[in-house]
mmCIF file of C-alpha atoms and ligand atoms in Angstrom:
data_model
loop_
_atom_site.group_PDB
_atom_site.id
_atom_site.type_symbol
_atom_site.label_atom_id
_atom_site.label_comp_id
_atom_site.label_asym_id
_atom_site.label_seq_id
_atom_site.Cartn_x
_atom_site.Cartn_y
_atom_site.Cartn_z
ATOM 1 C CA UNK N 442 -21.005 -62.396 -6.481
ATOM 2 C CA UNK N 443 -24.457 -62.131 -5.343
ATOM 3 C CA UNK N 444 -27.242 -60.107 -5.892
ATOM 4 C CA UNK N 445 -26.598 -58.437 -2.047
ATOM 5 C CA UNK N 446 -22.859 -57.365 -3.587
ATOM 6 C CA UNK N 447 -24.098 -55.947 -6.721
ATOM 7 C CA UNK N 448 -26.664 -53.519 -4.813
ATOM 8 C CA UNK N 449 -23.850 -52.767 -2.488
ATOM 9 C CA UNK N 450 -21.113 -51.501 -5.209
ATOM 10 C CA UNK N 451 -24.202 -49.404 -6.742
ATOM 11 C CA UNK N 452 -25.138 -47.796 -3.575
ATOM 12 C CA UNK N 453 -21.287 -47.007 -2.969
ATOM 13 C CA UNK N 454 -21.215 -45.467 -6.998
ATOM 14 C CA UNK N 455 -24.513 -43.517 -5.779
ATOM 15 C CA UNK N 456 -23.088 -41.974 -2.802
ATOM 16 C CA UNK N 457 -19.394 -41.353 -4.290
ATOM 17 C CA UNK N 458 -21.504 -39.529 -7.038
ATOM 18 C CA UNK N 459 -23.464 -37.584 -4.694
ATOM 19 C CA UNK N 460 -20.294 -36.828 -2.729
ATOM 20 C CA UNK N 461 -18.519 -35.271 -6.166
ATOM 21 C CA UNK N 462 -21.564 -33.354 -6.855
ATOM 22 C CA UNK N 463 -21.624 -31.622 -3.484
ATOM 23 C CA UNK N 464 -17.708 -30.771 -3.713
ATOM 24 C CA UNK N 465 -17.908 -29.271 -7.032
ATOM 25 C CA UNK N 466 -21.131 -26.970 -6.282
ATOM 26 C CA UNK N 467 -19.476 -25.777 -2.467
ATOM 27 C CA UNK N 468 -16.331 -24.796 -4.821
ATOM 28 C CA UNK N 469 -18.750 -22.958 -7.252
ATOM 29 C CA UNK N 470 -20.660 -21.507 -4.515
ATOM 30 C CA UNK N 471 -17.389 -20.327 -2.964
ATOM 31 C CA UNK N 472 -16.279 -18.851 -6.343
ATOM 32 C CA UNK N 473 -19.551 -16.972 -6.587
ATOM 33 C CA UNK N 474 -18.827 -15.744 -3.360
ATOM 34 C CA UNK N 475 -14.931 -14.807 -3.937
ATOM 35 C CA UNK N 476 -16.322 -12.679 -6.969
ATOM 36 C CA UNK N 477 -19.358 -10.722 -5.019
ATOM 37 C CA UNK N 478 -16.584 -10.279 -2.569
ATOM 38 C CA UNK N 479 -14.117 -8.887 -5.587
ATOM 39 C CA UNK N 480 -17.309 -6.620 -7.074
ATOM 40 C CA UNK N 481 -17.961 -5.442 -3.289
ATOM 41 C CA UNK N 482 -14.327 -4.128 -2.769
ATOM 42 C CA UNK N 483 -14.083 -2.762 -6.329
ATOM 43 C CA UNK N 484 -17.393 -0.461 -5.662
ATOM 44 C CA UNK N 485 -15.951 0.656 -2.129
ATOM 45 C CA UNK N 486 -12.609 1.794 -3.808
ATOM 46 C CA UNK N 487 -14.763 3.581 -6.478
ATOM 47 C CA UNK N 488 -16.733 5.247 -4.117
ATOM 48 C CA UNK N 489 -13.652 6.699 -1.521
ATOM 49 C CA UNK N 490 -11.652 7.873 -4.713
ATOM 50 C CA UNK N 491 -14.454 10.084 -5.992
ATOM 51 C CA UNK N 492 -15.831 10.862 -2.668
ATOM 52 C CA UNK N 493 -12.233 11.439 -0.476
ATOM 53 C CA UNK N 494 -9.605 11.923 -2.696
ATOM 54 C CA UNK N 495 -11.207 13.697 -6.271
ATOM 55 C CA UNK N 496 -13.831 15.722 -4.322
ATOM 56 C CA UNK N 497 -10.668 16.842 -2.298
ATOM 57 C CA UNK N 498 -9.020 18.569 -5.389
ATOM 58 C CA UNK N 499 -6.945 15.205 -6.753
ATOM 59 C CA UNK N 500 -6.600 15.186 -10.059
ATOM 60 C CA UNK N 501 -3.243 13.103 -11.752
ATOM 61 C CA UNK N 502 -5.432 10.161 -13.832
ATOM 62 C CA UNK N 503 -2.439 8.016 -12.866
ATOM 63 C CA UNK N 504 -2.879 7.849 -9.248
ATOM 64 C CA UNK N 505 -6.589 8.207 -9.421
ATOM 65 C CA UNK N 506 -6.527 4.819 -11.556
ATOM 66 C CA UNK N 507 -4.197 3.414 -9.058
ATOM 67 C CA UNK N 508 -6.215 4.005 -6.057
ATOM 68 C CA UNK N 509 -8.952 2.234 -7.901
ATOM 69 C CA UNK N 510 -7.050 -0.918 -8.383
ATOM 70 C CA UNK N 511 -4.800 -1.225 -5.789
ATOM 71 C CA UNK N 512 -7.092 -3.730 -3.373
ATOM 72 C CA UNK N 513 -6.073 -1.730 -0.202
ATOM 73 C CA UNK N 514 -8.480 -4.485 2.048
ATOM 74 C CA UNK N 515 -5.553 -6.814 1.651
ATOM 75 C CA UNK N 516 -2.960 -4.412 3.492
ATOM 76 C CA UNK N 517 -4.987 -4.291 6.837
ATOM 77 C CA UNK N 518 -5.317 -6.289 9.432
ATOM 78 C CA UNK N 519 -8.463 -8.725 9.392
ATOM 79 C CA UNK N 520 -10.088 -6.819 11.708
ATOM 80 C CA UNK N 521 -10.352 -4.001 10.070
ATOM 81 C CA UNK N 522 -11.275 -5.687 6.912
ATOM 82 C CA UNK N 523 -14.965 -3.459 6.818
ATOM 83 C CA UNK N 524 -13.227 -0.253 7.727
ATOM 84 C CA UNK N 525 -10.743 -0.645 4.872
ATOM 85 C CA UNK N 526 -11.935 2.067 2.581
ATOM 86 C CA UNK N 527 -12.860 4.483 5.143
ATOM 87 C CA UNK N 528 -11.911 8.060 5.482
ATOM 88 C CA UNK N 529 -9.298 7.554 8.259
ATOM 89 C CA UNK N 530 -5.770 5.842 9.029
ATOM 90 C CA UNK N 531 -5.811 2.277 10.441
ATOM 91 C CA UNK N 532 -3.435 0.455 12.745
ATOM 92 C CA UNK N 533 -1.249 -2.300 10.973
ATOM 93 C CA UNK N 534 0.393 -3.464 14.555
ATOM 94 C CA UNK N 535 3.467 -2.960 16.182
ATOM 95 C CA UNK N 536 1.808 0.850 17.127
ATOM 96 C CA UNK N 537 1.949 1.910 13.388
ATOM 97 C CA UNK N 538 -0.489 2.988 10.555
ATOM 98 C CA UNK N 539 -1.703 2.610 6.896
ATOM 99 C CA UNK N 540 -2.458 6.395 6.285
ATOM 100 C CA UNK N 541 -5.459 7.888 5.009
ATOM 101 C CA UNK N 542 -6.178 6.977 1.622
ATOM 102 C CA UNK N 543 -6.652 10.612 0.811
ATOM 103 C CA UNK N 544 -3.016 11.636 2.268
ATOM 104 C CA UNK N 545 -1.951 8.626 0.263
ATOM 105 C CA UNK N 546 -2.949 9.676 -2.900
ATOM 106 C CA UNK N 547 -2.182 13.518 -2.221
ATOM 107 C CA UNK N 548 1.674 12.996 -1.629
ATOM 108 C CA UNK N 549 1.520 10.762 -4.497
ATOM 109 C CA UNK N 550 0.413 13.655 -7.049
ATOM 110 C CA UNK N 551 3.017 15.691 -5.320
ATOM 111 C CA UNK N 552 5.860 13.462 -6.565
ATOM 112 C CA UNK N 553 4.326 13.617 -10.293
ATOM 113 C CA UNK N 554 5.835 9.879 -10.511
ATOM 114 C CA UNK N 555 6.262 8.709 -14.059
ATOM 115 C CA UNK N 556 6.833 5.189 -15.433
ATOM 116 C CA UNK N 557 10.103 3.579 -15.204
ATOM 117 C CA UNK N 558 11.149 6.068 -12.681
ATOM 118 C CA UNK N 559 13.508 5.341 -9.415
ATOM 119 C CA UNK N 560 11.281 5.930 -6.336
ATOM 120 C CA UNK N 561 12.431 5.200 -2.503
ATOM 121 C CA UNK N 562 10.441 5.342 0.018
ATOM 122 C CA UNK N 563 11.395 5.634 3.901
ATOM 123 C CA UNK N 564 8.400 3.816 6.197
ATOM 124 C CA UNK N 565 7.383 0.952 4.608
ATOM 125 C CA UNK N 566 4.116 -0.022 6.951
ATOM 126 C CA UNK N 567 1.529 -2.245 5.414
ATOM 127 C CA UNK N 568 3.128 -1.921 2.111
ATOM 128 C CA UNK N 569 0.180 0.116 0.585
ATOM 129 C CA UNK N 570 1.794 3.059 -0.434
ATOM 130 C CA UNK N 571 4.608 1.192 -2.408
ATOM 131 C CA UNK N 572 2.067 -1.043 -4.076
ATOM 132 C CA UNK N 573 0.384 2.343 -5.150
ATOM 133 C CA UNK N 574 3.535 3.412 -6.654
ATOM 134 C CA UNK N 575 4.774 0.699 -8.330
ATOM 135 C CA UNK N 576 1.081 0.110 -10.492
ATOM 136 C CA UNK N 577 1.817 3.860 -11.419
ATOM 137 C CA UNK N 578 5.012 1.910 -12.850
ATOM 138 C CA UNK N 579 7.649 2.914 -10.622
ATOM 139 C CA UNK N 580 10.414 0.937 -9.914
ATOM 140 C CA UNK N 581 10.457 1.225 -6.110
ATOM 141 C CA UNK N 582 12.944 0.557 -3.072
ATOM 142 C CA UNK N 583 11.483 0.754 0.318
ATOM 143 C CA UNK N 584 12.848 0.753 3.712
ATOM 144 C CA UNK N 585 10.984 -0.150 6.995
ATOM 145 C CA UNK N 586 13.130 -0.531 10.737
ATOM 146 C CA UNK N 587 10.505 -2.858 11.956
ATOM 147 C CA UNK N 588 11.317 -6.282 10.557
ATOM 148 C CA UNK N 589 7.802 -7.787 11.632
ATOM 149 C CA UNK N 590 5.996 -4.942 9.189
ATOM 150 C CA UNK N 591 8.836 -5.566 7.002
ATOM 151 C CA UNK N 592 8.105 -9.375 6.497
ATOM 152 C CA UNK N 593 4.567 -8.620 6.456
ATOM 153 C CA UNK N 594 4.743 -5.957 3.647
ATOM 154 C CA UNK N 595 6.713 -8.327 1.307
ATOM 155 C CA UNK N 596 4.444 -11.207 1.653
ATOM 156 C CA UNK N 597 1.650 -8.994 0.719
ATOM 157 C CA UNK N 598 3.513 -7.458 -2.241
ATOM 158 C CA UNK N 599 4.652 -10.240 -3.612
ATOM 159 C CA UNK N 600 1.288 -12.423 -3.321
ATOM 160 C CA UNK N 601 -0.566 -9.519 -5.464
ATOM 161 C CA UNK N 602 2.647 -9.628 -7.989
ATOM 162 C CA UNK N 603 4.287 -6.226 -7.245
ATOM 163 C CA UNK N 604 7.683 -7.459 -8.771
ATOM 164 C CA UNK N 605 9.105 -3.944 -9.105
ATOM 165 C CA UNK N 606 9.195 -3.469 -5.146
ATOM 166 C CA UNK N 607 12.219 -3.971 -3.301
ATOM 167 C CA UNK N 608 11.345 -4.452 0.868
ATOM 168 C CA UNK N 609 14.649 -3.711 2.869
ATOM 169 C CA UNK N 610 14.880 -3.932 6.683
ATOM 170 C CA UNK N 611 16.846 -0.723 8.122
ATOM 171 C CA UNK N 612 16.637 2.652 9.611
ATOM 172 C CA UNK N 613 15.473 4.796 6.204
ATOM 173 C CA UNK N 614 17.197 8.116 7.750
ATOM 174 C CA UNK N 615 20.363 7.588 5.680
ATOM 175 C CA UNK N 616 18.612 6.584 2.805
ATOM 176 C CA UNK N 617 19.924 3.623 0.257
ATOM 177 C CA UNK N 618 22.684 4.666 -1.092
ATOM 178 C CA UNK N 619 23.399 1.685 -3.370
ATOM 179 C CA UNK N 620 20.547 2.274 -5.877
ATOM 180 C CA UNK N 621 21.202 6.201 -5.711
ATOM 181 C CA UNK N 622 20.228 8.864 -6.751
ATOM 182 C CA UNK N 623 16.248 8.634 -7.138
ATOM 183 C CA UNK N 624 13.714 10.319 -9.076
ATOM 184 C CA UNK N 625 11.477 10.778 -6.052
ATOM 185 C CA UNK N 626 11.551 10.170 -2.603
ATOM 186 C CA UNK N 627 8.602 9.818 -0.487
ATOM 187 C CA UNK N 628 9.242 9.525 3.265
ATOM 188 C CA UNK N 629 5.471 8.436 5.652
ATOM 189 C CA UNK N 630 7.038 8.697 8.939
ATOM 190 C CA UNK N 631 7.754 12.277 10.624
ATOM 191 C CA UNK N 632 11.654 13.576 11.665
ATOM 192 C CA UNK N 633 11.565 16.977 13.306
ATOM 193 C CA UNK N 634 13.345 18.033 10.591
ATOM 194 C CA UNK N 635 14.281 17.222 6.573
ATOM 195 C CA UNK N 636 17.240 14.173 6.857
ATOM 196 C CA UNK N 637 20.028 15.547 4.953
ATOM 197 C CA UNK N 638 21.101 12.314 3.175
ATOM 198 C CA UNK N 639 17.788 12.233 1.483
ATOM 199 C CA UNK N 640 17.982 15.622 -0.282
ATOM 200 C CA UNK N 641 21.814 13.893 -1.435
ATOM 201 C CA UNK N 642 20.076 10.768 -2.684
ATOM 202 C CA UNK N 643 17.877 13.227 -5.086
ATOM 203 C CA UNK N 644 18.377 13.998 -8.699
ATOM 204 C CA UNK N 645 18.770 17.269 -9.959
ATOM 205 C CA UNK N 646 14.934 17.525 -11.269
ATOM 206 C CA UNK N 647 14.043 15.319 -8.766
ATOM 207 C CA UNK N 648 11.224 15.574 -5.792
ATOM 208 C CA UNK N 649 10.854 14.253 -2.269
ATOM 209 C CA UNK N 650 7.845 14.560 -0.081
ATOM 210 C CA UNK N 651 7.676 14.608 4.076
ATOM 211 C CA UNK N 652 6.095 15.235 6.742
ATOM 212 C CA UNK N 653 7.829 17.515 9.173
ATOM 213 C CA UNK N 654 7.502 18.409 12.810
ATOM 214 C CA UNK N 655 6.812 16.842 16.527
ATOM 215 C CA UNK N 656 2.998 17.432 17.448
ATOM 216 C CA UNK N 657 2.519 19.976 14.759
ATOM 217 C CA UNK N 658 3.277 18.789 11.659
ATOM 218 C CA UNK N 659 3.706 19.967 7.908
ATOM 219 C CA UNK N 660 3.320 18.080 4.307
ATOM 220 C CA UNK N 661 6.458 19.534 2.838
ATOM 221 C CA UNK N 662 7.350 19.390 -0.936
ATOM 222 C CA UNK N 663 10.941 19.506 -1.925
ATOM 223 C CA UNK N 664 12.091 20.460 -5.184
ATOM 224 C CA UNK N 665 16.298 19.811 -6.115
ATOM 225 C CA UNK N 666 17.020 22.238 -8.455
ATOM 226 C CA UNK N 667 20.612 22.887 -10.442
ATOM 227 C CA UNK N 668 20.112 27.103 -8.483
ATOM 228 C CA UNK N 669 19.252 25.270 -5.221
ATOM 229 C CA UNK N 670 16.831 22.983 -3.059
ATOM 230 C CA UNK N 671 13.374 24.816 -2.948
ATOM 231 C CA UNK N 672 11.148 23.806 0.160
ATOM 232 C CA UNK N 673 7.079 24.699 0.292
ATOM 233 C CA UNK N 674 4.926 24.229 2.652
ATOM 234 C CA UNK N 675 1.810 21.750 1.689
ATOM 235 C CA UNK N 676 -1.014 21.055 4.082
ATOM 236 C CA UNK N 677 -1.128 20.393 8.136
ATOM 237 C CA UNK N 678 -0.764 16.431 8.530
ATOM 238 C CA UNK N 679 -0.243 13.833 11.360
ATOM 239 C CA UNK N 680 2.144 10.790 10.972
ATOM 240 C CA UNK N 681 3.855 8.287 13.347
ATOM 241 C CA UNK N 682 7.038 9.892 14.115
ATOM 242 C CA UNK N 683 10.595 8.762 12.294
ATOM 243 C CA UNK N 684 12.484 6.579 14.508
ATOM 244 C CA UNK N 685 16.238 5.572 14.851
ATOM 245 C CA UNK N 686 19.309 7.749 14.322
ATOM 246 C CA UNK N 687 17.218 10.698 13.806
ATOM 247 C CA UNK N 688 16.175 11.122 17.195
ATOM 248 C CA UNK N 689 19.556 11.160 18.373
HETATM 249 N N1 LIG U 770 3.419 3.934 3.885
HETATM 250 C C1 LIG U 770 2.917 3.068 5.102
HETATM 251 C C2 LIG U 770 2.741 3.502 6.518
HETATM 252 C C3 LIG U 770 3.842 4.571 7.261
HETATM 253 S S1 LIG U 770 3.728 4.263 8.933
HETATM 254 C C4 LIG U 770 1.859 2.257 4.378
HETATM 255 O O1 LIG U 770 1.331 2.573 3.266
HETATM 256 O O2 LIG U 770 0.902 1.478 5.041
HETATM 257 C C5 LIG U 770 4.882 4.529 9.255
HETATM 258 C C6 LIG U 770 5.945 3.673 8.987
HETATM 259 O O3 LIG U 770 7.387 3.991 9.433
HETATM 260 C C7 LIG U 770 5.916 2.526 10.164
HETATM 261 O O4 LIG U 770 5.815 1.557 9.430
HETATM 262 C C8 LIG U 770 7.576 2.757 11.056
HETATM 263 O O5 LIG U 770 8.165 1.602 11.600
HETATM 264 C C9 LIG U 770 7.938 3.060 9.967
HETATM 265 N N2 LIG U 770 9.467 3.953 10.210
HETATM 266 C C10 LIG U 770 9.655 4.638 11.281
HETATM 267 N N3 LIG U 770 10.838 5.484 11.513
HETATM 268 C C11 LIG U 770 11.485 4.809 10.221
HETATM 269 C C12 LIG U 770 13.000 4.496 10.085
HETATM 270 N N4 LIG U 770 13.998 5.653 10.663
HETATM 271 N N5 LIG U 770 13.591 3.887 8.631
HETATM 272 C C13 LIG U 770 12.123 3.416 7.943
HETATM 273 N N6 LIG U 770 11.124 2.981 8.780
HETATM 274 C C14 LIG U 770 10.465 3.818 9.824
#
């Protein structure tokens, strides 16, 4: 091989090394950007918990910790990424919404969920409420009537490693008898009155939180006791309506 050939080989090596250097620099930069973004979202979550949730009186440490941990921005559509930690509900497609952070926290606190408890949720939506329950250590069964939303929520939850959540497609009006009775039940779509099967599928000593009403809705806390069922009104709320069998 002559001088020319050797020079050509040398040049190729240099180009190759520059290429490798460039690619690894890009990867490092990507990781730095990702870490920066994660830090940004973490501080937005802390601000959300302090200003929207603790200031309004939610005290349960487990709830506050879970709300600081679960990456809410991964449960909203990309076009709402910048609003993920704001003080209002957001559209998640199919005419449905992810609830306002304060309402998620308040409902979770009312349930007094403990580690290892079995919880049924009606209205999976984005899967965010289910993730909060799972983060506290509950075993969650969540039912969504719209298959597209159920599919998406299932993916989000499994990408984040929430193995103790089972997403089911169906009408939650009848509950989910296969796993009943439940320690706690949470409903995140509003029927005009409390579906009887949900009270039946609650353990004695169990609690149910549910928005009830058409336009003027009330959040109700239902406690099932030996002596009977006690229903308390907690606060006025605005949820999407429960659809399906309940409308008949
Ligand atoms: N918990 C959700 C938000 C709920 S939005 C979250 O964290 O994102 C209410 C959801 O209830 C909607 O997705 C709607 O499709 C669903 N829904 C309405 N009626 C239902 C029914 N009968 N059974 C199950 N899901 C129902």
